[in-house]
Structures are given as structure tokens and as C-alpha cells.
Amino acid sequence: MRIYNSRSGKIEEFKVRKEEEEVGIYICGPTVYNKVHIGNLRTFIVGDMTRKVLKYKGYKVKYVMNITDIDDKIMKSLKEGAKMEEMKEYTEKYKNLFVKDMETLKMEKPQIEKVTDNMDSVIEMIKKIVKKEYGYKTRDGSVYYDITKDKNYGKGLKIKMNKMLTADQREGSRQIFKNDDLRSENDFVLWKPPHIDYPLLAWDSIYGKGRPGWHIECSAIAKKHLSHLHIHLGGEDLKFPHHTNEIAQCECGGDDRFGDFWMHVKFVKLNGSKISKSFGNTPYLDDIINLGYSPEVIRYYLLNKNYRKPLDFDIQHLDNSKNTLNLYYLSYAKLQLLITLSSSYSQLELPFDFNKLKNDMDFSLSNDFDIESFFTHFTKLSTFIRNYSYSESLNTSHLNYIYDYLNHLDSILNIFVPDKFTIPVEIQKLISSRELFRSQSDFVQSDNIRSIINSHGYSIIDDIIGPIVFKL
Ligand code: AMP
Ligand code: ZN
């Protein structure tokens, strides 16, 4: 397995220290103050794919995701003076919607860790940083990280520090307030005093009542829940300052390297620019489904571009995904039909180099998740099956071998949903009567029945081996 590592800026060999070791993956989860959009979902699909490819390759994997359920943006969505229960109720609602989106897109549920459930670990980590003298208190009740003391600051992800953070970066670090006690302008906050308008949304700590900074939550949660962090994932925007600060918090004072591999997912763009809620054009999952795209099409759309390339969101890309997926479905349904018909075939050799294709696909997945080249090979296989006619030699065991392999791949792809290929009895009856009309050359009747089958959401294709049907 080879993975591009943002630490080195190179593709490196992925290794675990011991053969039986569980691979620890951490992904920065959403801030739950509204729904996640299609861009966020790309990052989570890439996380899901990473986990599934590693499992496919035989690794044991533990996959942890935080949920930011305490944050200024969340507070500002609540009424002044809101109580803790009100915030919990509010964030729980958006967390559940997010989990539902993950389920819809067939992501395997991560071990989800809410920040508010991990406050002890957050405070413990701040104490450790202060003890090592990389953290200091200010008069307003905050605790800051002293970046000038940290000679390695920014080196982990090769960040060159300009003298001052830009307004955007400050906003990115969710730290826009002023504090006269800072040792350096760019020091970032570990612990903040209660918000003046939301005094009840605070926790006890040895620094007084307060709430955590943003970066500390991920460091604390990843450290607590993973025995070793092999891969840390997030969107490209998080590299600096969020991930840079996560590394600083964990490694300051010479502590062990935090995160062997750092993966950054490029953004989904809308007409070439950033998805922005302020323009009111944010694409959400349910809106896209309401436009007539199935969750599988959306999953495939998010999956089929390499994660280190930006992805455009537009109808054309969704339509292309839909068309490609329908070709894959046709192949899969044809393979199933071939298996039911194949008892009479007896040749032993596969008529094409299936093992080479399989090796090429497996290699692509191992090569920094090169999904584009994976799908090039996958399409060759799918095309072969679609074009298959009796003149070529396949027997039941070949077909089952290919079929089993496709199903094994689907542990990563999750596109061949069984109910697409399970044809209800009423539809089967329609298919049989249509075949009868066709055998009598009554094409008017057979076309009528085709329309009825289509109106139930099924596609019917007349192949040389018989009618192939699947749900669109
Ligand atoms: P947030 O809730 O803003 O912290 O975002 C959750 C995750 O989505 C983070 O890993 C972000 O980097 C990622 N993200 C945000 N916008 C996009 C986008 N347009 N494309 C891909 N990932 C994104
Ligand atoms: Zn994070």
C-alpha cells in the first residue's frame, strides 16, 4: 500500500509496525450547527473509502471521527443565555441528520466521538501542554499555545509561517477575538472563558469555567481513542492552521510523532469556486436526491475522482455518473443471468485475462487510492461482460469467480445494492409475457409491456442471452 503523505509531500510505503496491528484512522468530523453539504460529504466518502480499501487489503481498522458540538457558530444559532440541554438538543439534531446522510451514502458508521463527551481528555491534554510550558494562561481566563517557543511549529506539514495569520486563517482557526496578553499574535487558543452571551455553555476546569478551543478537541480525541494514529484525514482547508496545531499540541516538548500519514482531500467546487452557504446555492444531499439521482449515483460521483484532485459539482457530472453506473448495473445483472444459464458450459479457460485485470485493479487501489485508473480497468471488465456472447468460453466456476470478485470489490464501492437486482414476481410475470409476444413478433404488445416495466422503475435490455432487468 502506498499513500501520499502531506508530511513529506511524497507518496510513501504504508506500513504497520506489527503484522497484527490495528490501523488507527482519524477524520475531522463536522461542526453540527447545520446540515453537511456535498463538499463535506466528499471528504467523508474518501475517509470511508480509505477505511474500506485497507480492510479489503486485509488490515484491521479502527476509524474514529469527532463531532464538534461546542463552538461559537453553534452558540450563535441558539438564543442568548441558552442552557446546555438546549445546545445538546440542537447539535444532536444535526448530528443525526449527518449520520443519516452517511447511511444514505452507504458509509460505514465511524466510532463517533462528540467533543462534549470527551471534555476530561481535552482538559487533561491542555494541562499537559501547560506543564511542558508550551501553554500559558491569560488574564481573561484563556489558555494559549505559545508557538514561538515551539521550534518545530509548522514543520510537520511543511507550513511556512508568515509573520501574521491572514484574516481568513484566523477565521479558519476560529479565533477572531483579541487578547492583549498574547505572547505572539499567532498563538492559538486551547481554552476559552465562557462566552458573554452564553454563560451556561461552559465546563469546570482548573483554569476556571470555560470551553475548549477548536484544535485541541481532535488531538485529545484521537489520542484517547486510538492506540496509534496511522492515518489522519481531513479536507485540504484544514492543513493549516487546524492540523498544524493538532500536531503542535501532540508533539510539543519532543513527544512522539502524531499521525504517520496525513491525507488531505481536495474540495468540491461549484462552477469553479468555493461552495458557500452565503450564496444560498449550497448543494445538500436530499436536494440532489430530489433531483432524481439515487444515493448510489451520488456515492459513485463522489468516489470516482482521485481524492487529490478537485471535483466539480454540476448536473453534467451527475448525469455521467448515472449513465456509467447503469452500464455497470447492466453488466452485473447480465453476470447473474449468465450464472443461472451457465450449467451447460464446459470450457475451462477464461477467454480474457481476468487475473491481469484483477491485479491491475488491486494495484490501482494500493497506489494512493488511484480510483480513476481502478475504474478504467473496472470498465474493461464490465464491457467484456456486456459484450459477452455464447461464442466465448465461460463456465459456471469462471462466472462465479468473477461474480465473487465484483461482490468483494463492492465492499469498497457499495454500488451493487441487492434490491436493484432482485426482481419482484409481478415484474417477472411481465417479462415472461413480453417474451411471449416477442416470440410471436407482436412488437406493439411487447413495447407496451416494456413501458409498464419501465414505469415501475426497471430497465429491460434485450441481450443475446435473454432479457436483462435491473432497477434504475
Ligand atoms: P466543517 O464542518 O466545516 O469542519 O467541515 C467538515 C469537513 O468537510 C472538513 O474535513 C472539511 O475540510 C471538509 N470540507 C469542507 N468544505 C469542503 C468542500 N467544499 N469539499 C470537500 N471537503 C470539504
Ligand atoms: Zn480536526
CSV table of C-alpha atoms and ligand atoms in Angstrom, one decimal:
chain,number,residue,atom,x,y,z
A,1,MET,CA,0.0,0.0,0.0
A,2,ARG,CA,1.4,3.4,-1.0
A,3,ILE,CA,-0.2,6.7,0.2
A,4,TYR,CA,0.6,10.3,-0.4
A,5,ASN,CA,1.7,11.8,2.8
A,6,SER,CA,1.3,15.6,3.4
A,7,ARG,CA,4.1,15.4,5.9
A,8,SER,CA,6.7,14.6,3.2
A,9,GLY,CA,4.8,15.8,0.1
A,10,LYS,CA,5.5,12.4,-1.4
A,11,ILE,CA,3.9,9.0,-1.9
A,12,GLU,CA,5.3,6.7,0.7
A,13,GLU,CA,5.0,3.0,1.5
A,14,PHE,CA,2.3,2.4,4.2
A,15,LYS,CA,3.5,0.1,6.9
A,16,VAL,CA,2.2,-1.0,10.2
A,17,ARG,CA,4.7,-1.8,12.9
A,18,LYS,CA,3.4,-5.3,13.7
A,19,GLU,CA,1.6,-7.6,11.3
A,20,GLU,CA,-1.5,-8.0,13.6
A,21,GLU,CA,-1.7,-4.3,14.5
A,22,GLU,CA,-5.0,-2.4,14.1
A,23,VAL,CA,-4.7,0.5,11.7
A,24,GLY,CA,-5.9,3.7,13.5
A,25,ILE,CA,-7.6,6.3,11.3
A,26,TYR,CA,-8.9,9.6,12.5
A,27,ILE,CA,-11.0,12.0,10.4
A,28,CYS,CA,-12.1,15.5,11.4
A,29,GLY,CA,-15.8,15.4,11.6
A,30,PRO,CA,-18.4,18.2,11.0
A,31,THR,CA,-19.4,21.1,13.2
A,32,VAL,CA,-23.0,20.3,13.8
A,33,TYR,CA,-24.8,23.6,13.5
A,34,ASN,CA,-26.5,22.9,10.1
A,35,LYS,CA,-26.6,20.2,7.5
A,36,VAL,CA,-23.4,19.0,5.8
A,37,HIS,CA,-23.1,19.8,2.1
A,38,ILE,CA,-21.9,17.8,-0.9
A,39,GLY,CA,-18.3,19.1,-0.3
A,40,ASN,CA,-18.2,17.9,3.3
A,41,LEU,CA,-19.6,14.5,2.1
A,42,ARG,CA,-16.8,14.1,-0.4
A,43,THR,CA,-14.3,14.2,2.4
A,44,PHE,CA,-16.2,11.7,4.4
A,45,ILE,CA,-16.6,9.4,1.4
A,46,VAL,CA,-12.8,9.5,1.0
A,47,GLY,CA,-12.4,8.6,4.6
A,48,ASP,CA,-14.9,5.7,4.2
A,49,MET,CA,-13.1,4.5,1.1
A,50,THR,CA,-9.7,4.7,2.9
A,51,ARG,CA,-11.0,2.5,5.7
A,52,LYS,CA,-12.7,0.1,3.3
A,53,VAL,CA,-9.7,-0.3,1.0
A,54,LEU,CA,-7.5,-1.1,4.0
A,55,LYS,CA,-10.0,-3.7,5.2
A,56,TYR,CA,-10.1,-5.1,1.7
A,57,LYS,CA,-6.3,-5.4,1.8
A,58,GLY,CA,-6.6,-7.4,5.0
A,59,TYR,CA,-5.9,-4.8,7.6
A,60,LYS,CA,-7.9,-4.5,10.8
A,61,VAL,CA,-9.1,-0.9,11.1
A,62,LYS,CA,-10.4,1.4,13.8
A,63,TYR,CA,-11.9,4.5,12.4
A,64,VAL,CA,-12.7,7.4,14.7
A,65,MET,CA,-14.4,10.7,13.9
A,66,ASN,CA,-15.1,13.7,16.2
A,67,ILE,CA,-18.2,15.7,16.1
A,68,THR,CA,-17.7,19.4,17.0
A,69,ASP,CA,-20.7,20.0,19.2
A,70,ILE,CA,-19.4,23.0,21.1
A,71,ASP,CA,-18.3,26.0,19.0
A,72,ASP,CA,-19.1,29.7,18.6
A,73,LYS,CA,-21.1,29.1,15.4
A,74,ILE,CA,-23.3,26.6,17.3
A,75,MET,CA,-23.8,29.1,20.1
A,76,LYS,CA,-24.8,31.8,17.7
A,77,SER,CA,-27.5,29.6,16.4
A,78,LEU,CA,-29.0,29.5,19.8
A,79,LYS,CA,-30.9,32.1,21.8
A,80,GLU,CA,-28.8,34.2,24.2
A,81,GLY,CA,-28.4,32.5,27.6
A,82,ALA,CA,-29.2,29.1,26.1
A,83,LYS,CA,-28.8,26.1,28.5
A,84,MET,CA,-26.6,23.1,28.0
A,85,GLU,CA,-29.6,20.9,27.3
A,86,GLU,CA,-30.7,23.3,24.6
A,87,MET,CA,-27.4,23.1,22.9
A,88,LYS,CA,-27.3,19.3,23.2
A,89,GLU,CA,-30.7,19.0,21.6
A,90,TYR,CA,-29.7,21.4,18.8
A,91,THR,CA,-26.4,19.6,18.0
A,92,GLU,CA,-28.0,16.2,18.4
A,93,LYS,CA,-30.5,17.0,15.7
A,94,TYR,CA,-27.7,17.9,13.2
A,95,LYS,CA,-25.5,15.0,14.2
A,96,ASN,CA,-28.4,12.7,13.5
A,97,LEU,CA,-29.0,14.3,10.1
A,98,PHE,CA,-25.3,13.8,9.3
A,99,VAL,CA,-25.4,10.2,10.4
A,100,LYS,CA,-28.5,9.7,8.2
A,101,ASP,CA,-26.6,11.2,5.2
A,102,MET,CA,-23.7,8.8,5.9
A,103,GLU,CA,-26.1,5.9,6.0
A,104,THR,CA,-27.8,7.0,2.8
A,105,LEU,CA,-24.4,7.1,1.0
A,106,LYS,CA,-23.6,3.6,2.4
A,107,MET,CA,-20.7,4.8,4.5
A,108,GLU,CA,-19.8,2.5,7.4
A,109,LYS,CA,-20.5,4.3,10.6
A,110,PRO,CA,-17.3,5.5,12.3
A,111,GLN,CA,-16.8,5.5,16.0
A,112,ILE,CA,-18.3,8.9,16.6
A,113,GLU,CA,-16.9,11.0,19.5
A,114,LYS,CA,-18.7,14.2,20.5
A,115,VAL,CA,-16.4,16.8,22.0
A,116,THR,CA,-18.7,17.3,24.9
A,117,ASP,CA,-18.3,13.6,25.8
A,118,ASN,CA,-14.6,14.0,25.8
A,119,MET,CA,-14.1,17.1,27.9
A,120,ASP,CA,-12.0,15.4,30.6
A,121,SER,CA,-9.4,14.3,27.9
A,122,VAL,CA,-9.4,17.8,26.4
A,123,ILE,CA,-8.7,19.4,29.8
A,124,GLU,CA,-6.1,16.8,30.6
A,125,MET,CA,-4.3,17.5,27.4
A,126,ILE,CA,-4.3,21.2,28.0
A,127,LYS,CA,-2.8,20.6,31.5
A,128,LYS,CA,-0.1,18.5,29.9
A,129,ILE,CA,0.8,21.3,27.4
A,130,VAL,CA,0.9,23.9,30.2
A,131,LYS,CA,3.1,21.6,32.3
A,132,LYS,CA,5.5,21.3,29.4
A,133,GLU,CA,5.4,25.1,29.3
A,134,TYR,CA,4.0,25.3,25.8
A,135,GLY,CA,0.7,26.6,27.1
A,136,TYR,CA,0.2,29.8,29.2
A,137,LYS,CA,-2.8,31.4,30.9
A,138,THR,CA,-4.0,34.9,30.1
A,139,ARG,CA,-5.9,37.3,32.4
A,140,ASP,CA,-9.2,36.7,30.7
A,141,GLY,CA,-9.2,33.1,31.8
A,142,SER,CA,-7.9,31.6,28.5
A,143,VAL,CA,-5.1,29.3,27.9
A,144,TYR,CA,-3.0,29.8,24.8
A,145,TYR,CA,-0.4,27.8,22.9
A,146,ASP,CA,3.0,29.5,22.6
A,147,ILE,CA,4.1,29.0,19.0
A,148,THR,CA,7.3,31.0,19.3
A,149,LYS,CA,8.5,28.5,21.9
A,150,ASP,CA,7.8,25.6,19.6
A,151,LYS,CA,10.8,25.5,17.2
A,152,ASN,CA,9.1,22.7,15.2
A,153,TYR,CA,5.9,24.6,14.7
A,154,GLY,CA,4.6,24.1,11.2
A,155,LYS,CA,7.3,21.7,10.2
A,156,GLY,CA,5.1,18.6,10.4
A,157,LEU,CA,3.1,19.6,7.4
A,158,LYS,CA,5.7,21.9,5.8
A,159,ILE,CA,3.9,25.1,6.6
A,160,LYS,CA,5.9,28.2,6.1
A,161,MET,CA,4.7,30.8,8.6
A,162,ASN,CA,4.2,34.3,7.5
A,163,LYS,CA,4.6,36.8,10.3
A,164,MET,CA,0.8,37.2,10.7
A,165,LEU,CA,-2.1,35.0,10.0
A,166,THR,CA,-4.4,36.4,7.4
A,167,ALA,CA,-8.0,37.2,8.4
A,168,ASP,CA,-9.1,34.0,6.6
A,169,GLN,CA,-6.6,31.9,8.5
A,170,ARG,CA,-7.7,33.5,11.8
A,171,GLU,CA,-11.3,32.8,10.9
A,172,GLY,CA,-10.2,29.3,9.9
A,173,SER,CA,-8.7,28.8,13.4
A,174,ARG,CA,-12.0,30.0,14.8
A,175,GLN,CA,-10.2,32.6,16.8
A,176,ILE,CA,-11.2,36.1,15.9
A,177,PHE,CA,-11.2,37.8,19.2
A,178,LYS,CA,-8.4,40.0,20.5
A,179,ASN,CA,-6.3,39.3,23.6
A,180,ASP,CA,-3.7,41.8,24.9
A,181,ASP,CA,-1.8,39.2,26.9
A,182,LEU,CA,-0.7,37.1,23.9
A,183,ARG,CA,3.0,36.4,23.7
A,184,SER,CA,2.7,36.3,20.0
A,185,GLU,CA,0.0,37.4,17.6
A,186,ASN,CA,-0.4,33.9,16.2
A,187,ASP,CA,-0.7,31.9,19.4
A,188,PHE,CA,-3.8,29.9,19.3
A,189,VAL,CA,-6.3,29.2,22.0
A,190,LEU,CA,-6.6,26.0,23.9
A,191,TRP,CA,-9.2,27.0,26.4
A,192,LYS,CA,-11.6,30.0,26.3
A,193,PRO,CA,-13.6,31.7,29.1
A,194,PRO,CA,-17.4,31.4,28.9
A,195,HIS,CA,-19.0,33.4,26.1
A,196,ILE,CA,-20.5,36.5,27.5
A,197,ASP,CA,-23.9,35.8,25.8
A,198,TYR,CA,-23.9,32.1,26.6
A,199,PRO,CA,-22.5,31.8,30.2
A,200,LEU,CA,-24.2,28.5,30.8
A,201,LEU,CA,-22.4,26.8,27.9
A,202,ALA,CA,-19.2,26.2,29.9
A,203,TRP,CA,-17.4,23.4,31.8
A,204,ASP,CA,-15.3,23.4,35.0
A,205,SER,CA,-11.6,23.2,34.7
A,206,ILE,CA,-8.5,24.1,36.7
A,207,TYR,CA,-8.4,27.2,34.5
A,208,GLY,CA,-11.9,28.2,35.7
A,209,LYS,CA,-15.2,27.7,33.8
A,210,GLY,CA,-14.8,27.7,30.1
A,211,ARG,CA,-14.8,25.8,26.8
A,212,PRO,CA,-12.2,24.3,24.5
A,213,GLY,CA,-10.5,25.8,21.5
A,214,TRP,CA,-11.2,24.0,18.3
A,215,HIS,CA,-7.8,22.3,17.6
A,216,ILE,CA,-7.4,20.7,21.0
A,217,GLU,CA,-10.5,18.5,20.6
A,218,CYS,CA,-9.1,16.5,17.7
A,219,SER,CA,-5.7,15.9,19.3
A,220,ALA,CA,-7.4,14.8,22.6
A,221,ILE,CA,-10.0,12.5,20.9
A,222,ALA,CA,-7.5,10.9,18.5
A,223,LYS,CA,-5.0,10.3,21.3
A,224,LYS,CA,-7.7,8.9,23.7
A,225,HIS,CA,-9.4,6.5,21.3
A,226,LEU,CA,-6.6,5.2,19.1
A,227,SER,CA,-3.6,3.3,20.4
A,228,HIS,CA,-1.7,4.5,17.3
A,229,LEU,CA,-2.7,7.1,14.7
A,230,HIS,CA,-1.6,5.7,11.4
A,231,ILE,CA,-3.7,8.0,9.1
A,232,HIS,CA,-5.2,11.4,9.8
A,233,LEU,CA,-7.7,12.7,7.3
A,234,GLY,CA,-9.5,15.9,6.5
A,235,GLY,CA,-10.3,18.4,3.8
A,236,GLU,CA,-7.5,20.5,2.3
A,237,ASP,CA,-8.6,23.6,4.1
A,238,LEU,CA,-7.7,22.0,7.5
A,239,LYS,CA,-4.0,21.6,6.8
A,240,PHE,CA,-3.3,25.0,8.2
A,241,PRO,CA,-3.9,26.0,10.9
A,242,HIS,CA,-6.1,23.2,12.2
A,243,HIS,CA,-3.9,20.2,11.5
A,244,THR,CA,-0.7,22.1,12.1
A,245,ASN,CA,-2.0,23.0,15.5
A,246,GLU,CA,-3.1,19.4,16.2
A,247,ILE,CA,0.5,18.3,15.5
A,248,ALA,CA,1.9,21.0,17.7
A,249,GLN,CA,-0.3,20.2,20.6
A,250,CYS,CA,0.7,16.5,20.5
A,251,GLU,CA,4.3,16.7,19.6
A,252,CYS,CA,5.5,19.7,21.6
A,253,GLY,CA,8.4,19.1,24.0
A,254,GLY,CA,9.6,16.1,22.0
A,255,ASP,CA,6.6,13.8,22.3
A,256,ASP,CA,6.1,11.0,19.7
A,257,ARG,CA,5.1,11.8,16.2
A,258,PHE,CA,1.4,12.3,16.0
A,259,GLY,CA,0.0,10.7,12.8
A,260,ASP,CA,2.2,8.7,10.4
A,261,PHE,CA,0.2,9.7,7.3
A,262,TRP,CA,-1.8,12.9,6.8
A,263,MET,CA,-4.2,12.8,3.9
A,264,HIS,CA,-5.9,15.9,2.6
A,265,VAL,CA,-9.0,15.8,0.3
A,266,LYS,CA,-9.3,18.4,-2.4
A,267,PHE,CA,-12.5,20.4,-2.4
A,268,VAL,CA,-15.7,20.0,-4.3
A,269,LYS,CA,-16.1,23.2,-6.4
A,270,LEU,CA,-19.3,24.8,-7.6
A,271,ASN,CA,-18.7,26.5,-11.0
A,272,GLY,CA,-15.1,26.6,-10.2
A,273,SER,CA,-15.5,28.4,-6.9
A,274,LYS,CA,-15.9,27.6,-3.2
A,275,ILE,CA,-19.2,26.2,-2.0
A,276,SER,CA,-20.6,29.0,0.1
A,277,LYS,CA,-23.7,29.0,2.2
A,278,SER,CA,-23.9,32.7,1.9
A,279,PHE,CA,-24.8,32.5,-1.8
A,280,GLY,CA,-27.7,30.2,-0.9
A,281,ASN,CA,-26.6,27.7,-3.5
A,282,THR,CA,-25.3,25.0,-1.3
A,283,PRO,CA,-26.0,21.5,-2.6
A,284,TYR,CA,-27.3,19.2,0.1
A,285,LEU,CA,-27.8,15.5,-0.3
A,286,ASP,CA,-31.6,15.5,-0.1
A,287,ASP,CA,-31.8,18.2,-2.7
A,288,ILE,CA,-29.7,16.2,-5.1
A,289,ILE,CA,-31.8,13.0,-4.4
A,290,ASN,CA,-34.9,15.1,-5.1
A,291,LEU,CA,-33.5,15.9,-8.5
A,292,GLY,CA,-33.7,12.2,-9.3
A,293,TYR,CA,-30.2,10.9,-8.5
A,294,SER,CA,-30.0,7.8,-6.5
A,295,PRO,CA,-27.7,7.6,-3.4
A,296,GLU,CA,-25.6,5.1,-5.4
A,297,VAL,CA,-25.1,7.6,-8.2
A,298,ILE,CA,-24.1,10.3,-5.8
A,299,ARG,CA,-21.7,7.9,-4.0
A,300,TYR,CA,-20.2,6.9,-7.3
A,301,TYR,CA,-19.9,10.6,-8.4
A,302,LEU,CA,-18.1,11.4,-5.1
A,303,LEU,CA,-15.9,8.4,-5.4
A,304,ASN,CA,-14.8,8.2,-9.0
A,305,LYS,CA,-12.3,11.1,-9.0
A,306,ASN,CA,-8.9,10.8,-7.3
A,307,TYR,CA,-9.1,12.5,-3.9
A,308,ARG,CA,-6.1,14.7,-4.6
A,309,LYS,CA,-7.9,16.4,-7.5
A,310,PRO,CA,-10.7,18.9,-7.1
A,311,LEU,CA,-14.2,17.7,-8.0
A,312,ASP,CA,-16.7,19.8,-9.9
A,313,PHE,CA,-20.3,19.7,-8.8
A,314,ASP,CA,-22.7,20.1,-11.7
A,315,ILE,CA,-25.6,18.2,-13.4
A,316,GLN,CA,-23.3,17.0,-16.2
A,317,HIS,CA,-21.1,15.2,-13.8
A,318,LEU,CA,-24.0,13.6,-12.0
A,319,ASP,CA,-25.6,12.6,-15.4
A,320,ASN,CA,-22.3,11.0,-16.5
A,321,SER,CA,-22.2,9.1,-13.2
A,322,LYS,CA,-25.7,7.9,-13.6
A,323,ASN,CA,-25.0,6.6,-17.2
A,324,THR,CA,-21.8,4.9,-16.2
A,325,LEU,CA,-23.5,3.3,-13.2
A,326,ASN,CA,-26.3,2.0,-15.4
A,327,LEU,CA,-23.7,0.2,-17.6
A,328,TYR,CA,-22.2,-1.4,-14.6
A,329,TYR,CA,-25.6,-2.5,-13.4
A,330,LEU,CA,-26.3,-4.0,-16.8
A,331,SER,CA,-23.1,-6.0,-16.6
A,332,TYR,CA,-23.8,-7.1,-13.1
A,333,ALA,CA,-27.4,-8.2,-13.9
A,334,LYS,CA,-26.1,-10.0,-17.0
A,335,LEU,CA,-23.5,-11.8,-15.0
A,336,GLN,CA,-26.2,-13.0,-12.7
A,337,LEU,CA,-28.3,-14.2,-15.6
A,338,LEU,CA,-25.3,-15.9,-17.1
A,339,ILE,CA,-24.7,-17.8,-13.9
A,340,THR,CA,-28.3,-19.1,-13.9
A,341,LEU,CA,-27.9,-20.2,-17.5
A,342,SER,CA,-24.4,-21.5,-17.5
A,343,SER,CA,-24.7,-25.1,-16.3
A,344,SER,CA,-24.1,-26.3,-19.8
A,345,TYR,CA,-20.8,-24.5,-20.4
A,346,SER,CA,-17.8,-26.7,-20.0
A,347,GLN,CA,-14.7,-24.8,-21.3
A,348,LEU,CA,-12.0,-24.3,-18.7
A,349,GLU,CA,-10.0,-21.3,-19.8
A,350,LEU,CA,-11.2,-17.8,-19.2
A,351,PRO,CA,-11.4,-16.1,-22.6
A,352,PHE,CA,-9.7,-12.9,-21.4
A,353,ASP,CA,-7.0,-12.2,-18.9
A,354,PHE,CA,-9.2,-11.7,-15.9
A,355,ASN,CA,-6.4,-12.2,-13.4
A,356,LYS,CA,-4.4,-9.4,-15.1
A,357,LEU,CA,-7.4,-7.1,-14.8
A,358,LYS,CA,-7.9,-8.1,-11.2
A,359,ASN,CA,-4.2,-7.4,-10.4
A,360,ASP,CA,-4.4,-4.0,-12.2
A,361,MET,CA,-7.5,-3.1,-10.1
A,362,ASP,CA,-5.9,-4.2,-6.9
A,363,PHE,CA,-2.7,-2.3,-7.8
A,364,SER,CA,-4.6,0.9,-8.5
A,365,LEU,CA,-6.3,0.8,-5.1
A,366,SER,CA,-2.9,0.3,-3.4
A,367,ASN,CA,-1.4,3.1,-5.4
A,368,ASP,CA,-2.6,6.1,-3.3
A,369,PHE,CA,-6.2,5.1,-3.9
A,370,ASP,CA,-5.9,5.7,-7.6
A,371,ILE,CA,-9.6,5.2,-8.2
A,372,GLU,CA,-9.6,6.7,-11.7
A,373,SER,CA,-7.3,4.0,-13.0
A,374,PHE,CA,-9.2,1.4,-11.0
A,375,PHE,CA,-12.4,2.4,-12.8
A,376,THR,CA,-10.6,2.3,-16.2
A,377,HIS,CA,-9.9,-1.4,-15.5
A,378,PHE,CA,-13.3,-2.0,-13.9
A,379,THR,CA,-14.9,-0.6,-17.1
A,380,LYS,CA,-13.0,-3.1,-19.2
A,381,LEU,CA,-14.3,-5.9,-17.2
A,382,SER,CA,-17.8,-4.5,-17.3
A,383,THR,CA,-17.6,-4.0,-21.1
A,384,PHE,CA,-16.4,-7.6,-21.5
A,385,ILE,CA,-19.4,-8.9,-19.7
A,386,ARG,CA,-21.8,-6.7,-21.5
A,387,ASN,CA,-20.5,-7.8,-24.9
A,388,TYR,CA,-20.2,-11.4,-24.0
A,389,SER,CA,-21.9,-13.8,-26.4
A,390,TYR,CA,-22.1,-17.6,-26.4
A,391,SER,CA,-19.2,-17.9,-28.8
A,392,GLU,CA,-16.8,-17.2,-25.9
A,393,SER,CA,-16.0,-19.7,-23.3
A,394,LEU,CA,-17.0,-19.2,-19.7
A,395,ASN,CA,-18.2,-21.8,-17.4
A,396,THR,CA,-20.0,-21.6,-14.1
A,397,SER,CA,-16.9,-21.5,-12.0
A,398,HIS,CA,-15.4,-18.7,-14.0
A,399,LEU,CA,-18.6,-16.7,-13.8
A,400,ASN,CA,-18.8,-17.3,-10.1
A,401,TYR,CA,-15.2,-16.3,-9.6
A,402,ILE,CA,-15.8,-13.0,-11.4
A,403,TYR,CA,-19.1,-12.5,-9.6
A,404,ASP,CA,-17.5,-13.1,-6.2
A,405,TYR,CA,-14.7,-10.7,-7.1
A,406,LEU,CA,-17.2,-8.0,-8.0
A,407,ASN,CA,-19.0,-8.5,-4.7
A,408,HIS,CA,-15.7,-8.4,-2.9
A,409,LEU,CA,-14.9,-5.1,-4.6
A,410,ASP,CA,-18.4,-3.8,-3.6
A,411,SER,CA,-17.3,-3.9,0.0
A,412,ILE,CA,-15.5,-0.7,-1.1
A,413,LEU,CA,-17.7,0.6,-3.8
A,414,ASN,CA,-21.1,-0.1,-2.4
A,415,ILE,CA,-22.9,0.4,-5.7
A,416,PHE,CA,-24.4,-3.1,-6.3
A,417,VAL,CA,-27.3,-2.8,-3.9
A,418,PRO,CA,-29.1,-6.2,-3.9
A,419,ASP,CA,-32.6,-4.8,-4.3
A,420,LYS,CA,-31.6,-3.4,-7.7
A,421,PHE,CA,-31.2,-6.9,-8.9
A,422,THR,CA,-34.0,-8.7,-7.1
A,423,ILE,CA,-36.9,-8.7,-9.5
A,424,PRO,CA,-40.3,-8.8,-7.9
A,425,VAL,CA,-42.7,-11.6,-9.1
A,426,GLU,CA,-45.1,-9.1,-10.8
A,427,ILE,CA,-42.2,-7.8,-12.9
A,428,GLN,CA,-41.0,-11.3,-13.7
A,429,LYS,CA,-44.5,-12.1,-14.9
A,430,LEU,CA,-44.5,-9.0,-17.2
A,431,ILE,CA,-41.0,-10.1,-18.5
A,432,SER,CA,-42.3,-13.6,-19.4
A,433,SER,CA,-45.4,-12.3,-21.2
A,434,ARG,CA,-43.3,-9.8,-23.1
A,435,GLU,CA,-41.0,-12.6,-24.2
A,436,LEU,CA,-44.1,-14.5,-25.5
A,437,PHE,CA,-45.2,-11.5,-27.5
A,438,ARG,CA,-41.7,-11.1,-28.9
A,439,SER,CA,-41.6,-14.7,-29.9
A,440,GLN,CA,-44.8,-14.1,-31.8
A,441,SER,CA,-43.3,-10.9,-33.3
A,442,ASP,CA,-46.0,-8.8,-31.7
A,443,PHE,CA,-43.9,-5.8,-31.1
A,444,VAL,CA,-46.7,-3.5,-30.3
A,445,GLN,CA,-47.7,-5.6,-27.3
A,446,SER,CA,-44.1,-6.2,-26.3
A,447,ASP,CA,-43.4,-2.4,-26.4
A,448,ASN,CA,-46.5,-1.8,-24.3
A,449,ILE,CA,-45.2,-4.2,-21.6
A,450,ARG,CA,-41.7,-2.6,-21.8
A,451,SER,CA,-43.3,0.7,-20.9
A,452,ILE,CA,-45.1,-0.8,-18.0
A,453,ILE,CA,-41.9,-2.4,-16.7
A,454,ASN,CA,-40.1,1.0,-17.1
A,455,SER,CA,-42.9,2.8,-15.3
A,456,HIS,CA,-42.1,0.6,-12.3
A,457,GLY,CA,-38.6,1.9,-12.3
A,458,TYR,CA,-37.0,-1.1,-14.0
A,459,SER,CA,-34.8,-1.1,-17.1
A,460,ILE,CA,-35.1,-4.0,-19.6
A,461,ILE,CA,-32.5,-4.7,-22.2
A,462,ASP,CA,-32.8,-7.4,-24.8
A,463,ASP,CA,-29.5,-9.2,-24.8
A,464,ILE,CA,-28.4,-12.1,-26.9
A,465,ILE,CA,-28.6,-14.3,-23.7
A,466,GLY,CA,-32.1,-13.0,-22.9
A,467,PRO,CA,-33.8,-10.0,-21.3
A,468,ILE,CA,-31.7,-8.3,-18.6
A,469,VAL,CA,-33.6,-6.4,-16.0
A,470,PHE,CA,-32.5,-4.2,-13.1
A,471,LYS,CA,-33.9,-1.3,-11.1
A,472,LEU,CA,-32.7,2.1,-12.2
B,1,AMP,P1,-16.5,21.6,8.8
B,1,AMP,O1,-17.9,21.2,9.4
B,1,AMP,O2,-16.5,22.9,8.2
B,1,AMP,O3,-15.4,21.4,9.9
B,1,AMP,O4,-16.2,20.5,7.6
B,1,AMP,C1,-16.2,19.1,7.8
B,1,AMP,C2,-15.2,18.5,6.8
B,1,AMP,O5,-15.6,18.8,5.4
B,1,AMP,C3,-13.8,19.0,6.9
B,1,AMP,O6,-12.9,17.9,6.8
B,1,AMP,C4,-13.6,20.0,5.8
B,1,AMP,O7,-12.3,20.1,5.4
B,1,AMP,C5,-14.4,19.3,4.7
B,1,AMP,N1,-14.9,20.3,3.7
B,1,AMP,C6,-15.5,21.5,3.8
B,1,AMP,N2,-15.8,22.0,2.6
B,1,AMP,C7,-15.5,21.1,1.7
B,1,AMP,C8,-15.6,21.1,0.3
B,1,AMP,N3,-16.1,22.0,-0.5
B,1,AMP,N4,-15.1,20.0,-0.4
B,1,AMP,C9,-14.5,18.9,0.3
B,1,AMP,N5,-14.4,18.9,1.7
B,1,AMP,C10,-14.9,20.0,2.4
B,2,ZN,ZN,-9.7,18.1,13.4
